[in-house]
mmCIF file of C-alpha atoms in Angstrom:
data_model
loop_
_atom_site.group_PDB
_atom_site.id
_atom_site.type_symbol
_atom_site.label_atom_id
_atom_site.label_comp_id
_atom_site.label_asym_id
_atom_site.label_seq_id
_atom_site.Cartn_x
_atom_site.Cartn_y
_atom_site.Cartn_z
ATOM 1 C CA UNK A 1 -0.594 -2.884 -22.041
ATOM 2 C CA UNK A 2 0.274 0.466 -23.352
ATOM 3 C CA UNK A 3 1.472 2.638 -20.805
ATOM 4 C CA UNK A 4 4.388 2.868 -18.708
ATOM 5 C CA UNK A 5 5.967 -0.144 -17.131
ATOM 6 C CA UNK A 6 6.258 -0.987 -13.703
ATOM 7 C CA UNK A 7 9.039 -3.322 -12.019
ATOM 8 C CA UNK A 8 7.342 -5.960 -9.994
ATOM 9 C CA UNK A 9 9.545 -7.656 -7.234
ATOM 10 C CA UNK A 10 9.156 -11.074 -6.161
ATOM 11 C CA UNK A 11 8.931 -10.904 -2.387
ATOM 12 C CA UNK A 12 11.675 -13.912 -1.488
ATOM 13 C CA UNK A 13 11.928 -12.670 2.095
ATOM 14 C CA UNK A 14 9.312 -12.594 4.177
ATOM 15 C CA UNK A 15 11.922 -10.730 6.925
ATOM 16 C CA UNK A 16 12.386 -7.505 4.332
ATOM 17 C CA UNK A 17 8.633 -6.862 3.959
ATOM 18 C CA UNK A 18 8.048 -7.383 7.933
ATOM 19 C CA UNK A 19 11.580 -4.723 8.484
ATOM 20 C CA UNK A 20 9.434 -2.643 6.297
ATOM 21 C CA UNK A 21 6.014 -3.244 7.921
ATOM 22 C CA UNK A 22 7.832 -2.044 11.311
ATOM 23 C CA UNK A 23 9.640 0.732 10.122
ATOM 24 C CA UNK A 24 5.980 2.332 9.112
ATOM 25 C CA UNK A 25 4.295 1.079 12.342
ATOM 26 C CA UNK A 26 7.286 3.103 14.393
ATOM 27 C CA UNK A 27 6.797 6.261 12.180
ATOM 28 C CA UNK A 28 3.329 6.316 13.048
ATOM 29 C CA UNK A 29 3.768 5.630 17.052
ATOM 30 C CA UNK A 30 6.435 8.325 17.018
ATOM 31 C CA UNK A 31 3.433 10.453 15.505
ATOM 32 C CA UNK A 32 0.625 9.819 17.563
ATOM 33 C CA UNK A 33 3.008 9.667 21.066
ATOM 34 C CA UNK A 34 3.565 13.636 19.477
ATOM 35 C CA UNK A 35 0.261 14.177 19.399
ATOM 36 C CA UNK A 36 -0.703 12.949 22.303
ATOM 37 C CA UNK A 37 1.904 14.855 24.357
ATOM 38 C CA UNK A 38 0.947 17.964 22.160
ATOM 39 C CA UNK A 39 -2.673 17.655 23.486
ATOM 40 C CA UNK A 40 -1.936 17.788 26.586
ATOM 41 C CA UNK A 41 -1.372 13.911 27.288
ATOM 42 C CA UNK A 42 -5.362 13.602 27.587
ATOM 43 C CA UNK A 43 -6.064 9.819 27.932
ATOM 44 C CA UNK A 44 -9.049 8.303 25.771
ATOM 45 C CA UNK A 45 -7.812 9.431 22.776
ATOM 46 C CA UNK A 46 -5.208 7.332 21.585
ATOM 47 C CA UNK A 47 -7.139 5.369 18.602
ATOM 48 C CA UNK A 48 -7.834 9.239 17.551
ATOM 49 C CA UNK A 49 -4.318 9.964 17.438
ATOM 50 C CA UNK A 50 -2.876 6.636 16.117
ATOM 51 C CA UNK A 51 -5.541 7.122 12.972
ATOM 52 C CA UNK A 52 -4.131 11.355 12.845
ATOM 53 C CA UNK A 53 -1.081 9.913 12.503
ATOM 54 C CA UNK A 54 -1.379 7.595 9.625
ATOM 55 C CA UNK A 55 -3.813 10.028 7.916
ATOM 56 C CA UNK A 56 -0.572 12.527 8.121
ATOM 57 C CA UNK A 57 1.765 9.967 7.285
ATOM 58 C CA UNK A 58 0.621 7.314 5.092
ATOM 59 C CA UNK A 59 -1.955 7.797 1.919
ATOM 60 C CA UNK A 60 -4.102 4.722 1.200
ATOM 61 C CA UNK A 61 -5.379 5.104 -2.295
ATOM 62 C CA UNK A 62 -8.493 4.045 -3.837
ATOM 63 C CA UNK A 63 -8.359 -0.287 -5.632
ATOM 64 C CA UNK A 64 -9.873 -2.477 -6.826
ATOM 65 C CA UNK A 65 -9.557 -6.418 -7.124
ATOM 66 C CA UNK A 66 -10.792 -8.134 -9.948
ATOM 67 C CA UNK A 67 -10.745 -12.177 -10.580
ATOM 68 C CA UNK A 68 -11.046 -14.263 -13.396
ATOM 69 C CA UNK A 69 -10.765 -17.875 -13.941
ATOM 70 C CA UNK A 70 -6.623 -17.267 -14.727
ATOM 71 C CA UNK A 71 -5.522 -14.009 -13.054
ATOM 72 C CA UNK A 72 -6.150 -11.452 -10.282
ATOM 73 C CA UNK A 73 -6.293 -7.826 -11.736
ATOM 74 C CA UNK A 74 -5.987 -5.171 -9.306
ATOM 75 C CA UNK A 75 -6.121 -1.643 -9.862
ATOM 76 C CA UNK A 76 -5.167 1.454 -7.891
ATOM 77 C CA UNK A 77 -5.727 5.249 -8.759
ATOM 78 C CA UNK A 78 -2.104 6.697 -8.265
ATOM 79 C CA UNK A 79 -2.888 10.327 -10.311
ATOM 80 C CA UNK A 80 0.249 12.715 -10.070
ATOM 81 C CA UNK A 81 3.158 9.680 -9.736
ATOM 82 C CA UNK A 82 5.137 8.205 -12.349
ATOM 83 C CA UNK A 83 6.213 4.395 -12.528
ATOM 84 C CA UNK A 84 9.229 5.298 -11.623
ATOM 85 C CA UNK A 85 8.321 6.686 -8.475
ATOM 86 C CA UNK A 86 6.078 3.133 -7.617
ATOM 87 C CA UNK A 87 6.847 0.006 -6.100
ATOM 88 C CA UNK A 88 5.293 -3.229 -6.595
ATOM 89 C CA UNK A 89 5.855 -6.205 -4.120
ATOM 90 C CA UNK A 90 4.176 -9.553 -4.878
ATOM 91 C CA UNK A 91 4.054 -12.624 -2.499
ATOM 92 C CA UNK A 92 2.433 -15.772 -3.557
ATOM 93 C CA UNK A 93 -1.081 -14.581 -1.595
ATOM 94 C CA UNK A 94 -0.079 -10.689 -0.655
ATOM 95 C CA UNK A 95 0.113 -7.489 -2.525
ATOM 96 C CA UNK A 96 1.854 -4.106 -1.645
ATOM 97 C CA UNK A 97 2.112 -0.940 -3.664
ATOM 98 C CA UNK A 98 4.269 1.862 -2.121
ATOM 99 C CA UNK A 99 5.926 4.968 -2.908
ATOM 100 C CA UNK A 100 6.886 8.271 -1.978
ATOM 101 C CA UNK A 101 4.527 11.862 -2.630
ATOM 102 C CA UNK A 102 5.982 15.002 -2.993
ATOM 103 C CA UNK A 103 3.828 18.247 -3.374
ATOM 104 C CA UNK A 104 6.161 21.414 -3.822
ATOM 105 C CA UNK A 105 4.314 24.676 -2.527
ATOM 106 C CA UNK A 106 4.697 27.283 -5.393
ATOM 107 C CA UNK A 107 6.521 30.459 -4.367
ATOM 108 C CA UNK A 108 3.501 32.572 -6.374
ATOM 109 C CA UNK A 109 2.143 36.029 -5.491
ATOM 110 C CA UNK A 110 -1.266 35.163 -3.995
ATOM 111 C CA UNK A 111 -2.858 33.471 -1.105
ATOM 112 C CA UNK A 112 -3.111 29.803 -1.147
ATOM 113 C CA UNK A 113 -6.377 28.782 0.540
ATOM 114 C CA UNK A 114 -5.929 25.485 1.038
ATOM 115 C CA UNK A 115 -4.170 22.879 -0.527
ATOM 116 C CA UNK A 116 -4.846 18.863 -0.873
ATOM 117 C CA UNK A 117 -2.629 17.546 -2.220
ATOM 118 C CA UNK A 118 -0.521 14.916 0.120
ATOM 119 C CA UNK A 119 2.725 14.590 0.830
ATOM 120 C CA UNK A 120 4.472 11.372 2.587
ATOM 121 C CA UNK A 121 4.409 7.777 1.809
ATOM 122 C CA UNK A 122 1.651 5.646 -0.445
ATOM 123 C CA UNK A 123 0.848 2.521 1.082
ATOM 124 C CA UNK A 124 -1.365 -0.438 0.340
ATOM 125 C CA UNK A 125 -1.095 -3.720 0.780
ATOM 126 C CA UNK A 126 -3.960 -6.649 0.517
ATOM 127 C CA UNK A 127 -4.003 -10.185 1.181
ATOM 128 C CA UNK A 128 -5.200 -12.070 -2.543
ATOM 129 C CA UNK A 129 -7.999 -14.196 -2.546
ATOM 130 C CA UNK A 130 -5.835 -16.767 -4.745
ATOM 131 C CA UNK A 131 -2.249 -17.659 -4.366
ATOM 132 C CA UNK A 132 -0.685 -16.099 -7.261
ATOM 133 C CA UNK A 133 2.808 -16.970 -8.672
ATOM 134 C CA UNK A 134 4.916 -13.981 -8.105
ATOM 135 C CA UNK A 135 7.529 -14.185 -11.153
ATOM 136 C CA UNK A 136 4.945 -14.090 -13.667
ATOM 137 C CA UNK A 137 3.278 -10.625 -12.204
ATOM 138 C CA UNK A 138 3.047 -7.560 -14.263
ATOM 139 C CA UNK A 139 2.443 -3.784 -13.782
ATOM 140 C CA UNK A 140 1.590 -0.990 -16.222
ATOM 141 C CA UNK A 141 0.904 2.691 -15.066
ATOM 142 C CA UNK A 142 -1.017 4.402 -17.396
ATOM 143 C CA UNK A 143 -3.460 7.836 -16.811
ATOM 144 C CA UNK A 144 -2.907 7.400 -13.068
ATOM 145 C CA UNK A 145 -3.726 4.204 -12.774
ATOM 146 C CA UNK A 146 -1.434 1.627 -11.579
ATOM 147 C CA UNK A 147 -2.666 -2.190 -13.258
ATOM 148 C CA UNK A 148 -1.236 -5.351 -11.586
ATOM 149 C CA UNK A 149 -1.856 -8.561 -13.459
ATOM 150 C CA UNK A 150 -1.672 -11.426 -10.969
ATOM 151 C CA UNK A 151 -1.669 -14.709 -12.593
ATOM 152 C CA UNK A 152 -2.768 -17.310 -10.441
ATOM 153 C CA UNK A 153 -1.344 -20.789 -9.534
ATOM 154 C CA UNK A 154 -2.843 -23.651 -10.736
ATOM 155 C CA UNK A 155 -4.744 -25.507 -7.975
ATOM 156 C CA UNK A 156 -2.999 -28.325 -7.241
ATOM 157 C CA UNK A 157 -4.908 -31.573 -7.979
ATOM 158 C CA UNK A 158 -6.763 -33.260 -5.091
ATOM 159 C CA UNK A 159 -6.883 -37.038 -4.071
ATOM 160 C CA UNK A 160 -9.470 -38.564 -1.710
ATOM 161 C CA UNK A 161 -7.061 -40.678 0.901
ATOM 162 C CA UNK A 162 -9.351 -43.956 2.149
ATOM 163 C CA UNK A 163 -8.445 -43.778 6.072
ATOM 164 C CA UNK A 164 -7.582 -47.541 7.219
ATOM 165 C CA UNK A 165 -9.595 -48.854 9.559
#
């Protein structure tokens, strides 16, 4: 790996991740509730305004989730952000990425059309197909792309019990 590293924390409490996890899901109620009453409180569309509100708040980028006989490898385009700016969170079967965007409007003479670029807070997180073994994980961002290296946990080996009769 080559580019720039990326600190990878061991989730040991499921209760931090959860705080988080609720934090986000009350961001986005507030949002949609303001939306909602901005519309005029018309009923029916509340899934419409819940999914407004975590297009405006949250940005899901584009993974993907590769396995091999020894490791997950998941990947996640992350162009314009720095590994300083990421964070990686790895539970023995659960991934997160998440960090903060910032766009800064230039003060330039001109009209600005339109612009895409997002602003607010990167979120992804993805149950694993394998149980993974957290303190071993590593991250490199390099190009805009963020590379987590998952290795996995050795199956554990199996014993056929006889059952008494």
């Amino acid at each position: 790996m080559a580019g720039s590293m990326v600190p990878v924390k061991s989730v040991k409490k499921v209760g931090s991740l959860l705080s988080e996890l609720l934090e986000l899901e009350q961001r986005v109620s507030q949002r949609a509730h303001e939306l909602f009453r901005d519309h005029g409180w018309q009923a029916g569309r509340e899934a419409e305004y819940w999914l407004q509100a975590e297009k405006e708040l949250l940005w899901r980028p584009c993974a993907e989730l590769v396995e091999t006989d020894g490791e997950l490898r998941v990947s996640f385009a992350l162009a314009g952000l720095t590994a300083k700016n990421v964070k990686v969170l790895v539970e023995p079967n659960h991934l997160t990425v998440r960090a903060v965007t910032t766009h800064e409007d230039r003060k330039e003479e001109g009209t600005c059309h339109f612009c895409e670029f997002h602003r607010g807070e990167l979120y992804r997180s993805m149950a694993l197909p394998s149980t993974v073994i957290p303190g071993k994980a590593q991250a490199e961002m390099k190009e805009g792309m963020l590379t987590v290296i998952l290795p996995k946990e050795k199956e554990p080996a199996r014993k056929k019990i006889p059952i008494k009769k």
